[in-house]
GROMACS .gro file of C-alpha atoms in nm:
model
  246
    1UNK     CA    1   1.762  -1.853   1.946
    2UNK     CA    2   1.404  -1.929   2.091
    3UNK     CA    3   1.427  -1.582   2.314
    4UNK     CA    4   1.535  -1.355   2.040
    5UNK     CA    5   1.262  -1.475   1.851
    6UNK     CA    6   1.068  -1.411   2.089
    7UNK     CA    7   1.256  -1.005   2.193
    8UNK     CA    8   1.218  -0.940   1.832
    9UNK     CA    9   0.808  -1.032   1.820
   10UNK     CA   10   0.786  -0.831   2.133
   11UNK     CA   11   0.969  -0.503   2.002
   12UNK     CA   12   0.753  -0.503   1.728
   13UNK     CA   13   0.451  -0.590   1.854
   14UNK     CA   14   0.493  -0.332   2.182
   15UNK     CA   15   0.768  -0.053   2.075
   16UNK     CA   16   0.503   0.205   2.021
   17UNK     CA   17   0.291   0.143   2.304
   18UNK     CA   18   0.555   0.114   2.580
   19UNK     CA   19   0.669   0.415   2.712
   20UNK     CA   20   1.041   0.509   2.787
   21UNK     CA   21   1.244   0.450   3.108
   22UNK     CA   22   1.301   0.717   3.314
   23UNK     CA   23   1.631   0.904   3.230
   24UNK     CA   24   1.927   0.715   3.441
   25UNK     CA   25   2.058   1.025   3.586
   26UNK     CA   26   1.770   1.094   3.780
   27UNK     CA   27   1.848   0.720   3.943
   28UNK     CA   28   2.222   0.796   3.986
   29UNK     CA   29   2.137   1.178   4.125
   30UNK     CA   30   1.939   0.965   4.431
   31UNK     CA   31   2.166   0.677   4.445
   32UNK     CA   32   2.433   0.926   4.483
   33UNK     CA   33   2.244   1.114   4.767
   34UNK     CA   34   2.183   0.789   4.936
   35UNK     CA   35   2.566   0.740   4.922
   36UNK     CA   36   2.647   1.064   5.034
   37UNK     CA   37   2.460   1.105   5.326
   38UNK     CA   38   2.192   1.384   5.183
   39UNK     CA   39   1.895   1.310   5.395
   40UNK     CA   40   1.717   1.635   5.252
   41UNK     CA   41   1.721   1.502   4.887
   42UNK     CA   42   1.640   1.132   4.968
   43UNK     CA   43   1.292   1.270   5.156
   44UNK     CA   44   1.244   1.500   4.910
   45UNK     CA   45   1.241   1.187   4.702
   46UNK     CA   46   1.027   0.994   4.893
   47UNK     CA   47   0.764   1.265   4.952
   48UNK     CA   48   0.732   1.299   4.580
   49UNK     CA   49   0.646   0.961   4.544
   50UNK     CA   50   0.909   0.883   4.288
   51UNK     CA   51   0.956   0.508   4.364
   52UNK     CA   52   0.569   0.385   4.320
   53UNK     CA   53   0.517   0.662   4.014
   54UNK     CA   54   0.411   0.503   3.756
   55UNK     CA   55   0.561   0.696   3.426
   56UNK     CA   56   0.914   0.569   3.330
   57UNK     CA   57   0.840   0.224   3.538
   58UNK     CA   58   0.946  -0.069   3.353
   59UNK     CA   59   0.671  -0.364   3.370
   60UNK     CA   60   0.862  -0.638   3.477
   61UNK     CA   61   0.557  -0.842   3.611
   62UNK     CA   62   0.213  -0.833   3.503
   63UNK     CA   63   0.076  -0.757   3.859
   64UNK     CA   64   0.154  -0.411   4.013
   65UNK     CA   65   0.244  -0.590   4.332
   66UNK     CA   66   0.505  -0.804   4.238
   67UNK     CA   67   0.590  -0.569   3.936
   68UNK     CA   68   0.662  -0.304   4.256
   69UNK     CA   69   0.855  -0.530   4.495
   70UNK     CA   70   1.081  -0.678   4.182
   71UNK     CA   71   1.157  -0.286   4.162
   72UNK     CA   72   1.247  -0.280   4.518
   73UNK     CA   73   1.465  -0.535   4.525
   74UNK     CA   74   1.665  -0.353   4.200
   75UNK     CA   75   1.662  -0.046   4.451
   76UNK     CA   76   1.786  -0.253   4.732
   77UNK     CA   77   2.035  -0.400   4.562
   78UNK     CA   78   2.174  -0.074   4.398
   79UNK     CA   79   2.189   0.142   4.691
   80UNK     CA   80   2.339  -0.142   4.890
   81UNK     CA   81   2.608  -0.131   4.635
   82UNK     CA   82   2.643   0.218   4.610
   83UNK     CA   83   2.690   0.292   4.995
   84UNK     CA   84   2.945   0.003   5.011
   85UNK     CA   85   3.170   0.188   4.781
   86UNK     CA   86   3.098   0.540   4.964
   87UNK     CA   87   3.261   0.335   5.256
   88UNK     CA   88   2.979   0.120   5.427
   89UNK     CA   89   3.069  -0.253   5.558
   90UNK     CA   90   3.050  -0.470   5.261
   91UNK     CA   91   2.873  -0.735   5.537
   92UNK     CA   92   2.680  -0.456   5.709
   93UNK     CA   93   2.535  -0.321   5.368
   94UNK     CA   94   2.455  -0.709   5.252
   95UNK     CA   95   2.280  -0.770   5.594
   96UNK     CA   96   2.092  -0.434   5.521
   97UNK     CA   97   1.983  -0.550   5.196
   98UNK     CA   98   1.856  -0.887   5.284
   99UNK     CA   99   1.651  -0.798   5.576
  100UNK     CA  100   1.402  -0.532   5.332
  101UNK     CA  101   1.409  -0.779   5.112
  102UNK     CA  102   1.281  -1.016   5.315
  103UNK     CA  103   1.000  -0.791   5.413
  104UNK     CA  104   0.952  -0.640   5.076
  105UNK     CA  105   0.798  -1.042   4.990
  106UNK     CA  106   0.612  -1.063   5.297
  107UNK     CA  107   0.446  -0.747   5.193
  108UNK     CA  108   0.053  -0.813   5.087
  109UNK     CA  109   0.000  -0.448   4.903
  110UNK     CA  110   0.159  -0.202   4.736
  111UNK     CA  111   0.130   0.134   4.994
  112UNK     CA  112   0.326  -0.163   5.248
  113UNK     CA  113   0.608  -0.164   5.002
  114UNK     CA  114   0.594   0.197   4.935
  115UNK     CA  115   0.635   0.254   5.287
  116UNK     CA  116   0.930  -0.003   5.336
  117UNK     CA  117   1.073   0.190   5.082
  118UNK     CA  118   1.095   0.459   5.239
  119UNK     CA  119   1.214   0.311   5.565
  120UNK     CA  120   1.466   0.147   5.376
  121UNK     CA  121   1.654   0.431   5.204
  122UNK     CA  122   1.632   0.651   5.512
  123UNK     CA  123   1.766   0.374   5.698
  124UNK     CA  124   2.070   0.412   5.488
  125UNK     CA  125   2.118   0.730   5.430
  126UNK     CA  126   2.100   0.790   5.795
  127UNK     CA  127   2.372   0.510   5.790
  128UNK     CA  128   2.632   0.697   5.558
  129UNK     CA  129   2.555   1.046   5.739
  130UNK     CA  130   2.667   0.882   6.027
  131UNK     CA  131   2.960   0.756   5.881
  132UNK     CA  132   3.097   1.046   5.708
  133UNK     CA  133   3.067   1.218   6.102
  134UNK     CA  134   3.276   0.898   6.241
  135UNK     CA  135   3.497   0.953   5.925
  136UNK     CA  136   3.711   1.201   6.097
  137UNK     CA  137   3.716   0.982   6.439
  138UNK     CA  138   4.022   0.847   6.528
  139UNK     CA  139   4.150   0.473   6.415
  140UNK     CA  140   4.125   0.303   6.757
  141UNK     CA  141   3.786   0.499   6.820
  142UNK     CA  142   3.644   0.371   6.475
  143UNK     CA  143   3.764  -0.022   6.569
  144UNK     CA  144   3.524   0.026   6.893
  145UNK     CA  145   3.235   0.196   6.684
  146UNK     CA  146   3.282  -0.149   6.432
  147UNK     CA  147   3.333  -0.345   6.755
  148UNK     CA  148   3.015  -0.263   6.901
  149UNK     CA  149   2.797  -0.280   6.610
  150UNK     CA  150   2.927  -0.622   6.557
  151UNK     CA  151   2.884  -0.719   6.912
  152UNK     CA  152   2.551  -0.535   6.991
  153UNK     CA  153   2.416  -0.879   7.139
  154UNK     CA  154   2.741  -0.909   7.394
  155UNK     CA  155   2.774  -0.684   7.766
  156UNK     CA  156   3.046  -0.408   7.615
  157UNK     CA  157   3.227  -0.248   7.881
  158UNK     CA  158   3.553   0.003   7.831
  159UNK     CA  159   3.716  -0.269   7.969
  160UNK     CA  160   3.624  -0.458   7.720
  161UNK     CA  161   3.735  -0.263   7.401
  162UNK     CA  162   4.057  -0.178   7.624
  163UNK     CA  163   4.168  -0.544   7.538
  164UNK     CA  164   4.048  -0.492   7.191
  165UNK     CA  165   4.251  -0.219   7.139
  166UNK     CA  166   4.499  -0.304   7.345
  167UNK     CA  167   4.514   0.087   7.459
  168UNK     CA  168   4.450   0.162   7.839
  169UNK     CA  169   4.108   0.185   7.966
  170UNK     CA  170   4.148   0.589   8.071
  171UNK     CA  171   4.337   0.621   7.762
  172UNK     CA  172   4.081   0.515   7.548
  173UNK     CA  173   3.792   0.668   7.763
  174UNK     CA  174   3.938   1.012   7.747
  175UNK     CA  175   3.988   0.992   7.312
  176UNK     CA  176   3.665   0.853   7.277
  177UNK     CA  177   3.478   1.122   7.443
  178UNK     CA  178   3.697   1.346   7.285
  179UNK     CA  179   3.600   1.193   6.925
  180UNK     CA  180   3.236   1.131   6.994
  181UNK     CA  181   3.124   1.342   7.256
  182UNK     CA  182   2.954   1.050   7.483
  183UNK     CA  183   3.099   0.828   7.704
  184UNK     CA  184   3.162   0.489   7.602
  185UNK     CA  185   2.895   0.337   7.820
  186UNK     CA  186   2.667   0.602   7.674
  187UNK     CA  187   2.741   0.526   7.337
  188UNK     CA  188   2.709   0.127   7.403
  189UNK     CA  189   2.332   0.240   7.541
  190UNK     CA  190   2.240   0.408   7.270
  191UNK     CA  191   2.346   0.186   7.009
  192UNK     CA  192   2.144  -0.046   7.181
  193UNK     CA  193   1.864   0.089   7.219
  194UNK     CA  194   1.847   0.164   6.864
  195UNK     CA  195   1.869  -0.206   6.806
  196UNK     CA  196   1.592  -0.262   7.037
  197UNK     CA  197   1.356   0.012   6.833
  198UNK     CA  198   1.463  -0.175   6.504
  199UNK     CA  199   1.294  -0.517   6.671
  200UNK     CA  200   1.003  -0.372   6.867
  201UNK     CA  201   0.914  -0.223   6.535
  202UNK     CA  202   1.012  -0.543   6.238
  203UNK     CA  203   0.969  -0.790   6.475
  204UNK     CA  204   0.724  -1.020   6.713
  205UNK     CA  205   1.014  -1.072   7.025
  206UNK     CA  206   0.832  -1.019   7.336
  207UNK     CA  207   1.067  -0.773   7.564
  208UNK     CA  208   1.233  -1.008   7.779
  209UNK     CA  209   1.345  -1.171   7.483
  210UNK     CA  210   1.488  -0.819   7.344
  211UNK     CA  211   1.651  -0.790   7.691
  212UNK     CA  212   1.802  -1.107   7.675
  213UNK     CA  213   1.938  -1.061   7.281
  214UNK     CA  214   2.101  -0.711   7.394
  215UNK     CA  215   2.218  -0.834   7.727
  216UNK     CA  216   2.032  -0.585   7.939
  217UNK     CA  217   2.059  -0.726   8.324
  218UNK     CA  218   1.702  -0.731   8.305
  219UNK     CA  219   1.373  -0.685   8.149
  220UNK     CA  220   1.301  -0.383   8.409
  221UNK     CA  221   1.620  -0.214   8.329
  222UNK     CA  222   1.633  -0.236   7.975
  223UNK     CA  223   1.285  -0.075   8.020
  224UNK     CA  224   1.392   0.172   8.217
  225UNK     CA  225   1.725   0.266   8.004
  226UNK     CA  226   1.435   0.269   7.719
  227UNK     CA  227   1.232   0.484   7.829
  228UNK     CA  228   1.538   0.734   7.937
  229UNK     CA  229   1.681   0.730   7.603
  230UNK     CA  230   1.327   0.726   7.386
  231UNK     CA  231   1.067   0.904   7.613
  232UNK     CA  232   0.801   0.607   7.612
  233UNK     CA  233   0.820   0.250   7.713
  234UNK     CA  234   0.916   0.006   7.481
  235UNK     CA  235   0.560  -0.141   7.538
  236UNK     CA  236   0.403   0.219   7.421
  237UNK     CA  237   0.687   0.218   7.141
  238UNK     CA  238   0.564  -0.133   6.968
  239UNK     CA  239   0.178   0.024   6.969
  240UNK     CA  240   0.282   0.330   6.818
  241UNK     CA  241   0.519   0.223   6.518
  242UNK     CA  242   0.473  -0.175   6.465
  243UNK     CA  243   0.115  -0.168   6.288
  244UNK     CA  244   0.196   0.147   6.126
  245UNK     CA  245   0.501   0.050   5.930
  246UNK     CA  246   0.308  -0.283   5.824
   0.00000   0.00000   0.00000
C-alpha cells in the first residue's frame, strides 16, 4: 500500500517532466539483429551511440554510472535471452551473460561500459552468425563443434571425438572437412586460440598459465601456434588490446 502511495506521488509530481521511453520496436529491431546474426545493423547500432544516448533512457539510478550499467545488465540479460531462443546454448548464453556482467560492475566510468557494450553485443552476434553457418553442418559434425567448445581446456585429438561419436576416425575426418572446410586439428587450434585472445585481453593470466588452461605442450608452442594464427605474439597482443578495452 506504502509503494503505491508512493508511484502515485511520483506520477504526479514527475509525469510532465519525465520524458518518454524510447519506442520498444526500436529495442526488438536490434535484439532481433543480435539474434539473427546481422553484424551490419548491430555496428551500425553501436556507432550511433544508441546504448549511452541519453533521450528515451529511463533513470533508474540517480548516478549516470550505475544508472548506465543497471541498463547494461537489462541489455545483457535480453539479448542473452533472445539468442538462446534463435538457437544458442542455454548454458553457453548464461555463461556469456555473467562474465559482462561481471565486468560491467568492475567498470569505474561510463565510456568503460560503453565500450563493453559494444564488445558484448558483437561478441554475440558474431556468436549466432556463426551458428546459423554450422546450422547446415552435419549432426555428428555439430556434436564435435559443442564438444570442443565445452572441452576447450582438454588436448582434442580426432581420435578423441572418434570415441565421442563413435564414427571412425577417417570417417569423421573426411565429413568434417567436408562440412567446415578445416581440418579437425585446425579447427581445435583455432578455437583455441580464440580462447586465448578472450584471456590475454579480460584477464591478468600470465602466458604459461594460458598454455597450461588450453593444454598447449608448452608455453613456446602455444606462442608460436599464436603468432601463426594472429600475426603478433600473444605478448604484443595483451599491449595492444588489454588497456584499450578497459
Amino acid at each position: 500500500m506504502k509503494l503505491t502511495k508512493e508511484w502515485v506521488e511520483n506520477e504526479l509530481k514527475h509525469s510532465e517532466a519525465l520524458e518518454n521511453h524510447r519506442p520498444p520496436d526500436e529495442e526488438y529491431a536490434f535484439y532481433c539483429a543480435v539474434r539473427d546474426g546481422d553484424m551490419e545493423y548491430v555496428q551500425k547500432n553501436c556507432t550511433a551511440e544508441v546504448f549511452s544516448n541519453p533521450t528515451g533512457m529511463g533513470v533508474l539510478a540517480k548516478d549516470p554510472l550505475q544508472n548506465l550499467k543497471y541498463h547494461f545488465v537489462i541489455t545483457a540479460a535480453l539479448v542473452t535471452r533472445y539468442c538462446i531462443t534463435g538457437g544458442m546454448a542455454a548454458e553457453q548464453g548464461y555463461r556469456l551473460s555473467d562474465f559482462y556482467i561481471n565486468r560491467a560492475d568492475a567498470c569505474t566510468d561510463i565510456n568503460a561500459v560503453v565500450e563493453l557494450h559494444h564488445a558484448m553485443v558483437q561478441d554475440f552476434t558474431g556468436k549466432m552468425r556463426l551458428k546459423k553457418k554450422t546450422d547446415v553442418i552435419s549432426k555428428p559434425v555439430s556434436q564435435c563443434v559443442d564438444y570442443i567448445y565445452d572441452h576447450i581446456n582438454e588436448r582434442i585429438t580426432v581420435q578423441t571425438l572418434s570415441g565421442y561419436t563413435g564414427l571412425s576416425v577417417s570417417y569423421l575426418s573426411r565429413v568434417f572437412k567436408q562440412n567446415l572446410g578445416v581440418s579437425v586439428s585446425d579447427y581445435v587450434r583455432e578455437k583455441k586460440i580464440e580462447k586465448a585472445q578472450a584471456l590475454l585481453r579480460y584477464s591478468d593470466a600470465s602466458l604459461i598459465d594460458i598454455a597450461n588452461y588450453l593444454a598447449f605442450s608448452s608455453q613456446s608452442h602455444f606462442i608460436q601456434v599464436f603468432e601463426e594464427l594472429v600475426g603478433i605474439t600473444p605478448k604484443k597482443y595483451r599491449d595492444k588490446y588489454y588497456k584499450s578495452i578497459w
